[in-house]
PDB file of C-alpha atoms and ligand atoms in Angstrom:
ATOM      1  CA  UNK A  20      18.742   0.265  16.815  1.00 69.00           C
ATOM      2  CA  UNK A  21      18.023   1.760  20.103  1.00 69.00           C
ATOM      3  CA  UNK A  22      15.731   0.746  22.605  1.00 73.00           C
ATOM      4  CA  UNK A  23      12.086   0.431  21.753  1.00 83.00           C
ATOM      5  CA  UNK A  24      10.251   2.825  23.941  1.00 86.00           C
ATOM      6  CA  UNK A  25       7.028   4.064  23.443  1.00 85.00           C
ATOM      7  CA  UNK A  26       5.357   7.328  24.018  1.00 84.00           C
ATOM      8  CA  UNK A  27       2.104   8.203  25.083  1.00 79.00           C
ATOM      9  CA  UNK A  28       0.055  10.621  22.465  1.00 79.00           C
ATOM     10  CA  UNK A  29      -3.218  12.436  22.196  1.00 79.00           C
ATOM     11  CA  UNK A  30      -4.777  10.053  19.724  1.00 86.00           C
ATOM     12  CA  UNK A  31      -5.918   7.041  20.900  1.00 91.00           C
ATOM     13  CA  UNK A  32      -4.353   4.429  18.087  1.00 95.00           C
ATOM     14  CA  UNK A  33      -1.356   6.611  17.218  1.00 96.00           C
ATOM     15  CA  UNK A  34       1.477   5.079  18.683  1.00 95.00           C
ATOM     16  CA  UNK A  35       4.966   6.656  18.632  1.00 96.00           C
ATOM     17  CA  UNK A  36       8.469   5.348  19.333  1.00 97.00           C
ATOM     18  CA  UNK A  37      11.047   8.557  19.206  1.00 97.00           C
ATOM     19  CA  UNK A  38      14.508   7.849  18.080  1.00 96.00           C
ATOM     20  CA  UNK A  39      14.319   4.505  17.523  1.00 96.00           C
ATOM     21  CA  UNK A  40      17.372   4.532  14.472  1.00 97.00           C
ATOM     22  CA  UNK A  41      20.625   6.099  16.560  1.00 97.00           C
ATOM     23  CA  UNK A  42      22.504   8.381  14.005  1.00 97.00           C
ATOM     24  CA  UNK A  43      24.402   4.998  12.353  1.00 98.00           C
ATOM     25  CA  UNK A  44      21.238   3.103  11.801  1.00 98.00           C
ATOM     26  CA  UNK A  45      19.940   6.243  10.069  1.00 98.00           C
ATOM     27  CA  UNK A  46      22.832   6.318   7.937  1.00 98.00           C
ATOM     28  CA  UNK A  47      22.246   2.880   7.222  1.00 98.00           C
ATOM     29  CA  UNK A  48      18.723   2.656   6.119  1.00 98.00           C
ATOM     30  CA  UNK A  49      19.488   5.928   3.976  1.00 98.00           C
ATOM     31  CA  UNK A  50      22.053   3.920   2.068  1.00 98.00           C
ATOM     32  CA  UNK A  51      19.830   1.622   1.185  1.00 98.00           C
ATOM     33  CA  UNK A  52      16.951   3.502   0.445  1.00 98.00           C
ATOM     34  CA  UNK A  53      19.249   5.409  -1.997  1.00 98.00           C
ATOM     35  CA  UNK A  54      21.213   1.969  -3.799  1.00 98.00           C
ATOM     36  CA  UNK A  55      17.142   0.708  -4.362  1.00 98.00           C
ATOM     37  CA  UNK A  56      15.984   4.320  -5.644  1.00 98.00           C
ATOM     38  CA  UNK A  57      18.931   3.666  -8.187  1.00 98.00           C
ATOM     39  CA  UNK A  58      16.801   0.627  -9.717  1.00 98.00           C
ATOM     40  CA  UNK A  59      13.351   2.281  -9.173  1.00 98.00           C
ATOM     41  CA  UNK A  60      14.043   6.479  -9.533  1.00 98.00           C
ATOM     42  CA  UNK A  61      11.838   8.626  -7.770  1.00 98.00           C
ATOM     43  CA  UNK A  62       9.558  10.172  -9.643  1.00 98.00           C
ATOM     44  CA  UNK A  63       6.633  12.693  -9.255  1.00 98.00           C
ATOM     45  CA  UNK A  64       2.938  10.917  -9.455  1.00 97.00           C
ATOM     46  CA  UNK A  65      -0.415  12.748  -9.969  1.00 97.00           C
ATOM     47  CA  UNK A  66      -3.253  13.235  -8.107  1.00 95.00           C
ATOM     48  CA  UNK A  67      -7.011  11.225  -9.636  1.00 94.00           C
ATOM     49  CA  UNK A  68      -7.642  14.982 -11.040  1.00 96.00           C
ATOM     50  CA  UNK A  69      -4.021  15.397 -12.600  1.00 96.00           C
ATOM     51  CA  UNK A  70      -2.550  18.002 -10.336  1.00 96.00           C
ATOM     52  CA  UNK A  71       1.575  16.607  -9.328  1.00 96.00           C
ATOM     53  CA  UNK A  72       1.960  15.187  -5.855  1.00 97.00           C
ATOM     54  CA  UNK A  73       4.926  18.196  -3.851  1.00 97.00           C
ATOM     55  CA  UNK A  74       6.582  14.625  -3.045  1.00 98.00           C
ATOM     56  CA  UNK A  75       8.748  12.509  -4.981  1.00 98.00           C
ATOM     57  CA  UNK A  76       7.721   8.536  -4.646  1.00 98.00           C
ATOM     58  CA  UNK A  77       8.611   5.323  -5.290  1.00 98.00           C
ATOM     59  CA  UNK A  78       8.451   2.044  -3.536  1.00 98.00           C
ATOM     60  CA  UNK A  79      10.211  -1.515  -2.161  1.00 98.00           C
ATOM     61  CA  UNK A  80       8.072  -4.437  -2.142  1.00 98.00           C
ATOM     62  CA  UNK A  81       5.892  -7.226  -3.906  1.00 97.00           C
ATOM     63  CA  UNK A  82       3.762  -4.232  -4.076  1.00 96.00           C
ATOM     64  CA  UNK A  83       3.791  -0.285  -4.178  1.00 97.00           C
ATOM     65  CA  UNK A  84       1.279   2.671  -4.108  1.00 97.00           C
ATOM     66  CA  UNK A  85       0.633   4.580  -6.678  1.00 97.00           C
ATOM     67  CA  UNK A  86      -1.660   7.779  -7.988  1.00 96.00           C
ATOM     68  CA  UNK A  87      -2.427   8.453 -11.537  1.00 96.00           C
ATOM     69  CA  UNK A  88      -5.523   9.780 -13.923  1.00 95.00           C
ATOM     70  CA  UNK A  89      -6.874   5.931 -13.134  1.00 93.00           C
ATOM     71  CA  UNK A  90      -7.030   6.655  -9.561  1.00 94.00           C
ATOM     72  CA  UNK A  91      -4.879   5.513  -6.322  1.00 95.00           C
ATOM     73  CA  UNK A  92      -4.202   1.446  -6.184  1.00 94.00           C
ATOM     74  CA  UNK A  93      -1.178  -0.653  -5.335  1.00 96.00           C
ATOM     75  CA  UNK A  94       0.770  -2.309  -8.362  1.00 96.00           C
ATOM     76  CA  UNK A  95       3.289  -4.717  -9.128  1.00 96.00           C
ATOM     77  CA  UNK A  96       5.912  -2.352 -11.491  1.00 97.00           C
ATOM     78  CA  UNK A  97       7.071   1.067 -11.330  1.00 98.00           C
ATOM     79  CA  UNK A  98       4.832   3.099 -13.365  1.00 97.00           C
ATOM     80  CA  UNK A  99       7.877   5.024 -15.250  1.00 97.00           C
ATOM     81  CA  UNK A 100      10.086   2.228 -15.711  1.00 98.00           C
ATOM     82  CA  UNK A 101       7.504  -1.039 -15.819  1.00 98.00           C
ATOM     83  CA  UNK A 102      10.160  -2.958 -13.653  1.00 98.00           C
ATOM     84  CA  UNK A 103       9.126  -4.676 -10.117  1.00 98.00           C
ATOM     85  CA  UNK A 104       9.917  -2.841  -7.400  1.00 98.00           C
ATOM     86  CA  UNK A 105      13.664  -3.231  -4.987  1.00 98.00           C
ATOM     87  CA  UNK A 106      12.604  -5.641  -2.183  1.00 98.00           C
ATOM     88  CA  UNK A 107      11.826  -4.076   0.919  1.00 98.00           C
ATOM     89  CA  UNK A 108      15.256  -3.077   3.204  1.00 98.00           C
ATOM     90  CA  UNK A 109      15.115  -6.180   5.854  1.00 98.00           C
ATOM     91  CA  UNK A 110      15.682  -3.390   9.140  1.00 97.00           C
ATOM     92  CA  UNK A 111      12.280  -2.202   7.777  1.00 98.00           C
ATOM     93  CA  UNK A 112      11.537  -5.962   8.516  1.00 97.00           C
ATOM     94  CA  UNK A 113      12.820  -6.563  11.622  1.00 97.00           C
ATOM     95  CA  UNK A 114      11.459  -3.086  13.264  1.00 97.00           C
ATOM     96  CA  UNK A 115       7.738  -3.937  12.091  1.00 97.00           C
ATOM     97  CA  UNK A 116       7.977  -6.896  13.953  1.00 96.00           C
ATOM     98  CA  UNK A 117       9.396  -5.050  17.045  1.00 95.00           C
ATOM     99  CA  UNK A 118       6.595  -2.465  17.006  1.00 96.00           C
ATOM    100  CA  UNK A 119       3.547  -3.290  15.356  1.00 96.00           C
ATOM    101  CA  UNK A 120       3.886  -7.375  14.630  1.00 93.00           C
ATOM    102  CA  UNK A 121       1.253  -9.381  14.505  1.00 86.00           C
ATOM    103  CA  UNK A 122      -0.179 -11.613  11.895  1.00 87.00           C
ATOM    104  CA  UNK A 123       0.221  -9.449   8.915  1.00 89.00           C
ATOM    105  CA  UNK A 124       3.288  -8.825   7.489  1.00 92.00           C
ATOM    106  CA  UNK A 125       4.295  -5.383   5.529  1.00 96.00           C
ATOM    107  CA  UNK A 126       4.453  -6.073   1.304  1.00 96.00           C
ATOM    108  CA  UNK A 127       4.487  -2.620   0.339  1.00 97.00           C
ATOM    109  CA  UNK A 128       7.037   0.199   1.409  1.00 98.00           C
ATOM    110  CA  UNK A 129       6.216   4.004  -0.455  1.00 98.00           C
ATOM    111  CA  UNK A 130       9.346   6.396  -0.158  1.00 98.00           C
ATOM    112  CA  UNK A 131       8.020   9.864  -0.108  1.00 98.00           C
ATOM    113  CA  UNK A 132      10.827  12.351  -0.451  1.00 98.00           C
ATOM    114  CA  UNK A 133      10.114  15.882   0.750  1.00 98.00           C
ATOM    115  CA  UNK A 134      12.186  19.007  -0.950  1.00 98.00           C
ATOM    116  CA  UNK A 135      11.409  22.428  -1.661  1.00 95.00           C
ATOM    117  CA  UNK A 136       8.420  22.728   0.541  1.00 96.00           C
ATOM    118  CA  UNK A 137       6.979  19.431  -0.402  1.00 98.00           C
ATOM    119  CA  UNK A 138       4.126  18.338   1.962  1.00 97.00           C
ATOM    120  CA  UNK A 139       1.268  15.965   2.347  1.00 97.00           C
ATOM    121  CA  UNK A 140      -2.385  17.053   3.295  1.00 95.00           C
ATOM    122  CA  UNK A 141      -4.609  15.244   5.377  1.00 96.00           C
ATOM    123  CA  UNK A 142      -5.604  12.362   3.987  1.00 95.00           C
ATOM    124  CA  UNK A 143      -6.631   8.410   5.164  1.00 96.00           C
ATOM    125  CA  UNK A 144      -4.494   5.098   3.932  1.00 95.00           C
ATOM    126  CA  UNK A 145      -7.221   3.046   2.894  1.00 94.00           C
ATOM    127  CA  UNK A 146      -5.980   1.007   0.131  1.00 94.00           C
ATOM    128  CA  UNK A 147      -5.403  -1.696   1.870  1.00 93.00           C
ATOM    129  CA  UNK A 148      -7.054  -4.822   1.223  1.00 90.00           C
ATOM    130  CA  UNK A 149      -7.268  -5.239   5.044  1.00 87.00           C
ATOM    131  CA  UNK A 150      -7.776  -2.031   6.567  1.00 91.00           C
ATOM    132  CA  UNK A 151      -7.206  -4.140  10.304  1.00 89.00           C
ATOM    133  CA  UNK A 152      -3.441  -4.097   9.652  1.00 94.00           C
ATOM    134  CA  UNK A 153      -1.494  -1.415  10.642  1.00 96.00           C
ATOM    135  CA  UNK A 154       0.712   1.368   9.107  1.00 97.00           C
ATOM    136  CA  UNK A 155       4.056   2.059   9.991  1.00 98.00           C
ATOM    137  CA  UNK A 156       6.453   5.013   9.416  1.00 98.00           C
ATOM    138  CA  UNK A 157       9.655   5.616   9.451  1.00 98.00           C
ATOM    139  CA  UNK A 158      11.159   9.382   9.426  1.00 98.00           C
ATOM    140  CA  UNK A 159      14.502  10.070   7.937  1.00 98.00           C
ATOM    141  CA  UNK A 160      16.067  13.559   8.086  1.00 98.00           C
ATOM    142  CA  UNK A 161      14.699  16.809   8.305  1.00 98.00           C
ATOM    143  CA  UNK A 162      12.306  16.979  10.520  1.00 98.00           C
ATOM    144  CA  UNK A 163       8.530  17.564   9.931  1.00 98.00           C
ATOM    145  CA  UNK A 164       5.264  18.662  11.928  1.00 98.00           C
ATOM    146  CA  UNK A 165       2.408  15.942  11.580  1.00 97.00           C
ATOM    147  CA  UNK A 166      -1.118  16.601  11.721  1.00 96.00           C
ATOM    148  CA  UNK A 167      -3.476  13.552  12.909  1.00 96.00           C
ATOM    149  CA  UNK A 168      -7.299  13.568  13.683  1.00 95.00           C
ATOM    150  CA  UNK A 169      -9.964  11.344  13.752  1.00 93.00           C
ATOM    151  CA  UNK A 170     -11.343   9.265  11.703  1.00 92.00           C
ATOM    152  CA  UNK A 171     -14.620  11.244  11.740  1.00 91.00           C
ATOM    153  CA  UNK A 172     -13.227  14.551  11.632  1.00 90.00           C
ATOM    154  CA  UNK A 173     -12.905  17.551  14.367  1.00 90.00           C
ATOM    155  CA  UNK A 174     -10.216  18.565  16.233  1.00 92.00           C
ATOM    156  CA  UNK A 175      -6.763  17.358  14.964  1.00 94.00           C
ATOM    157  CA  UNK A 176      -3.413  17.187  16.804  1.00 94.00           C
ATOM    158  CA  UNK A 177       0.098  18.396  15.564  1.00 96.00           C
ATOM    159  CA  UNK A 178       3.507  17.017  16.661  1.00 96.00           C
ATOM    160  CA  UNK A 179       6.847  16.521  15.556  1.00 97.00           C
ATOM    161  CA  UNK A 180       8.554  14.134  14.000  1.00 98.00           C
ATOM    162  CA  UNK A 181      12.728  13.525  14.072  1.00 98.00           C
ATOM    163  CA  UNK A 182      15.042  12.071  12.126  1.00 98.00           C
ATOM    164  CA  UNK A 183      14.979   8.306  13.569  1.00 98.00           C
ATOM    165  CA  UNK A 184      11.190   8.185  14.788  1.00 98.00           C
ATOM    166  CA  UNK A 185       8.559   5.336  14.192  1.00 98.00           C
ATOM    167  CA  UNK A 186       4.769   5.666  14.333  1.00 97.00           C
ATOM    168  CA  UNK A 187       2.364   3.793  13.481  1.00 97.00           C
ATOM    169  CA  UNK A 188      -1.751   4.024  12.837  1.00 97.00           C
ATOM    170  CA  UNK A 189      -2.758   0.889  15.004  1.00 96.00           C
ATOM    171  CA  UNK A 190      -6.645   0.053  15.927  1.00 95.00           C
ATOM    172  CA  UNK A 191      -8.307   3.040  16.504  1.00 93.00           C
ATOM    173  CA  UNK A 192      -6.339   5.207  14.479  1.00 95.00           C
ATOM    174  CA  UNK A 193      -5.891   2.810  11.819  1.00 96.00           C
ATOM    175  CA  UNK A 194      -8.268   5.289   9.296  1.00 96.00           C
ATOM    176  CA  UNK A 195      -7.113   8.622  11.163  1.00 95.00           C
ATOM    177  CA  UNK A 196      -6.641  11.384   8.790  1.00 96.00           C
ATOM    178  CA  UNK A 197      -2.627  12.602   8.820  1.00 97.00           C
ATOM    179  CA  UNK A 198      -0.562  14.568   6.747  1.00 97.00           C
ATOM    180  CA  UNK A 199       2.630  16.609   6.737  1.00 98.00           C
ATOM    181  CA  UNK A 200       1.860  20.831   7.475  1.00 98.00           C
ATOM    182  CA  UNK A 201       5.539  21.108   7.032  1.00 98.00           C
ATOM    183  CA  UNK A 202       9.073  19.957   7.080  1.00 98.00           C
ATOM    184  CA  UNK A 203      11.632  21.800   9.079  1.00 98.00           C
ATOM    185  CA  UNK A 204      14.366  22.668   5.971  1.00 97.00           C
ATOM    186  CA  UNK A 205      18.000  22.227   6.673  1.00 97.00           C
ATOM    187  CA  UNK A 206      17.044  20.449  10.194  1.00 97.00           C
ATOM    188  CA  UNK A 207      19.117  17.494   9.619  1.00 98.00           C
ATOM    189  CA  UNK A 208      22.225  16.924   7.215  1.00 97.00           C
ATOM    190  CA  UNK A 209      21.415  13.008   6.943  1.00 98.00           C
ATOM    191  CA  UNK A 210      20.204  12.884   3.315  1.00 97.00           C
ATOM    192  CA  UNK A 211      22.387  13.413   0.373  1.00 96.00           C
ATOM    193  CA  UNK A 212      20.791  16.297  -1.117  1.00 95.00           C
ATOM    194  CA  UNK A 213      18.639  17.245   1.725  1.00 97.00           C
ATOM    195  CA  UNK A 214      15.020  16.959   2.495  1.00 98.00           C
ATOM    196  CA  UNK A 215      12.958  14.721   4.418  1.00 98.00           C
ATOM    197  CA  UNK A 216      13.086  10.444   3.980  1.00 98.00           C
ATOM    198  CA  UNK A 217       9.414   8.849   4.586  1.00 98.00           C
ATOM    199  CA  UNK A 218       9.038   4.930   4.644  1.00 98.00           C
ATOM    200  CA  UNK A 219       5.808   3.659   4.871  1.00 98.00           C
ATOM    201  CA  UNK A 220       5.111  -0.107   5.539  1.00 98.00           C
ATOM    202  CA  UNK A 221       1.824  -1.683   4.970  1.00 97.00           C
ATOM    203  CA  UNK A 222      -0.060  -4.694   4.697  1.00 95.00           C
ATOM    204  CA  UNK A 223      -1.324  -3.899   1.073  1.00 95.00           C
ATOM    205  CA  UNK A 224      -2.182  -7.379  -0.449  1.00 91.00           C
ATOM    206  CA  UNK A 225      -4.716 -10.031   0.515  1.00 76.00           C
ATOM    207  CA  UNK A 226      -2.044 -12.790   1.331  1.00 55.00           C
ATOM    208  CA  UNK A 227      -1.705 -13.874   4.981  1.00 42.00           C
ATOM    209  CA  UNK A 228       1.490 -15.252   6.263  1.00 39.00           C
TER     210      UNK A 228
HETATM  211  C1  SIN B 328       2.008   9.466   4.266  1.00 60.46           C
HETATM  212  O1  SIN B 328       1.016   9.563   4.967  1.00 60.46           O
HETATM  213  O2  SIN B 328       2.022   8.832   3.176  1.00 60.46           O
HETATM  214  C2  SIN B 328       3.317  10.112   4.654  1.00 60.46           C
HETATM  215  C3  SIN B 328       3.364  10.611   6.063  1.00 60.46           C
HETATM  216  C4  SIN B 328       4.725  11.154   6.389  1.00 60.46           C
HETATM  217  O3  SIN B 328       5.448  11.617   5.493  1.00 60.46           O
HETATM  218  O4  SIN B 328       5.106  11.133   7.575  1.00 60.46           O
HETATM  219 FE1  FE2 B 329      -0.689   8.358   4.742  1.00 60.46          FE
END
């Protein structure tokens, strides 16, 4: 890991660490995203109304997100496979703590792969069962332009996000809508296969520590 520097944004809430992974802690964390997608595959949810996500999914944790006819909700198994889900990589751990800590700790991780144009419209991660905790991401790979606005609505802000970066929705911007415009193809060689890595801790359960 590199150092843990912080950088000022637009959005009052957002906080963003660039290049937190260096280029072998990248390569690290890919390897074992990739071992724990061997035990739960990625695989392509649907929306409430039945139209396919562009990203692929799965997740690490006592608990993962998932989308289906029956709505969005956070369960147990895989929905393809009915297994639990891998436990969540212990770096993933270890960098919530150095960002975000606090008194909640992370028991869901979704992996949203981006390929082929894949991307995310603005949405809010409200889920949770405690909507105070925060959200933290973790960018692998190609790199991708992210769109964040209030809450409320009006004006939102785009930036960039690299291969190694960690945000995170914190206070404010805990309910800010986000989403992915577009990925930067063949920007980064760092996954097998190409495409864009997204890991996204959260406090998803009602269990305090
Ligand atoms: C998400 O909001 O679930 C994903 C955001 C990202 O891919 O950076
Ligand atoms: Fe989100």
């Amino acid at each position: 890991m590199s150092a843990i520097l912080e950088v000022k944004t637009a959005v009052e809430g957002f906080r963003l660490w660039p290049g937190v992974l260096d280029a072998s802690a990248q390569a690290d964390l890919v390897d074992a995203v990739f071992t724990r997608l061997e035990a739960a595959p990625l695989y392509r949810p649907q929306t409430p109304g039945g139209r396919p996500f562009s990203v692929r999914m799965s997740n690490f944790g006592p608990l993962g997100w998932v989308s289906d006819r029956g709505g969005y909700r956070y369960q147990a198994t895989h929905p393809e496979t009915g297994r639990a889900w891998p436990d969540i990589p212990p770096v993933l751990l270890d960098l919530w703590e150095a960002t975000v800590g606090g008194p909640r700790r992370p028991d869901a991780c979704l992996v949203n792969l981006y390929r082929e144009g894949a991307k995310m419209g603005l949405h809010q991660d409200k889920d949770e069962a405690d909507l105070g905790a925060p959200v933290l991401s973790v960018s692998l790979g190609d790199a991708a332009m992210f769109r964040i606005g209030a809450a409320e609505g009006g004006r939102t802000t785009t930036l960039r996000l690299d291969s190694g970066d960690v945000c995170a929705l914190t206070g404010p911007a805990r309910l800010a809508r986000h989403g992915i415009d577009r990925v930067l193809e063949g920007s980064s060689r760092l996954i097998p296969g190409g495409g864009r890595l997204n890991l996204t801790l959260r406090a998803a359960g009602v269990s305090l520590r």
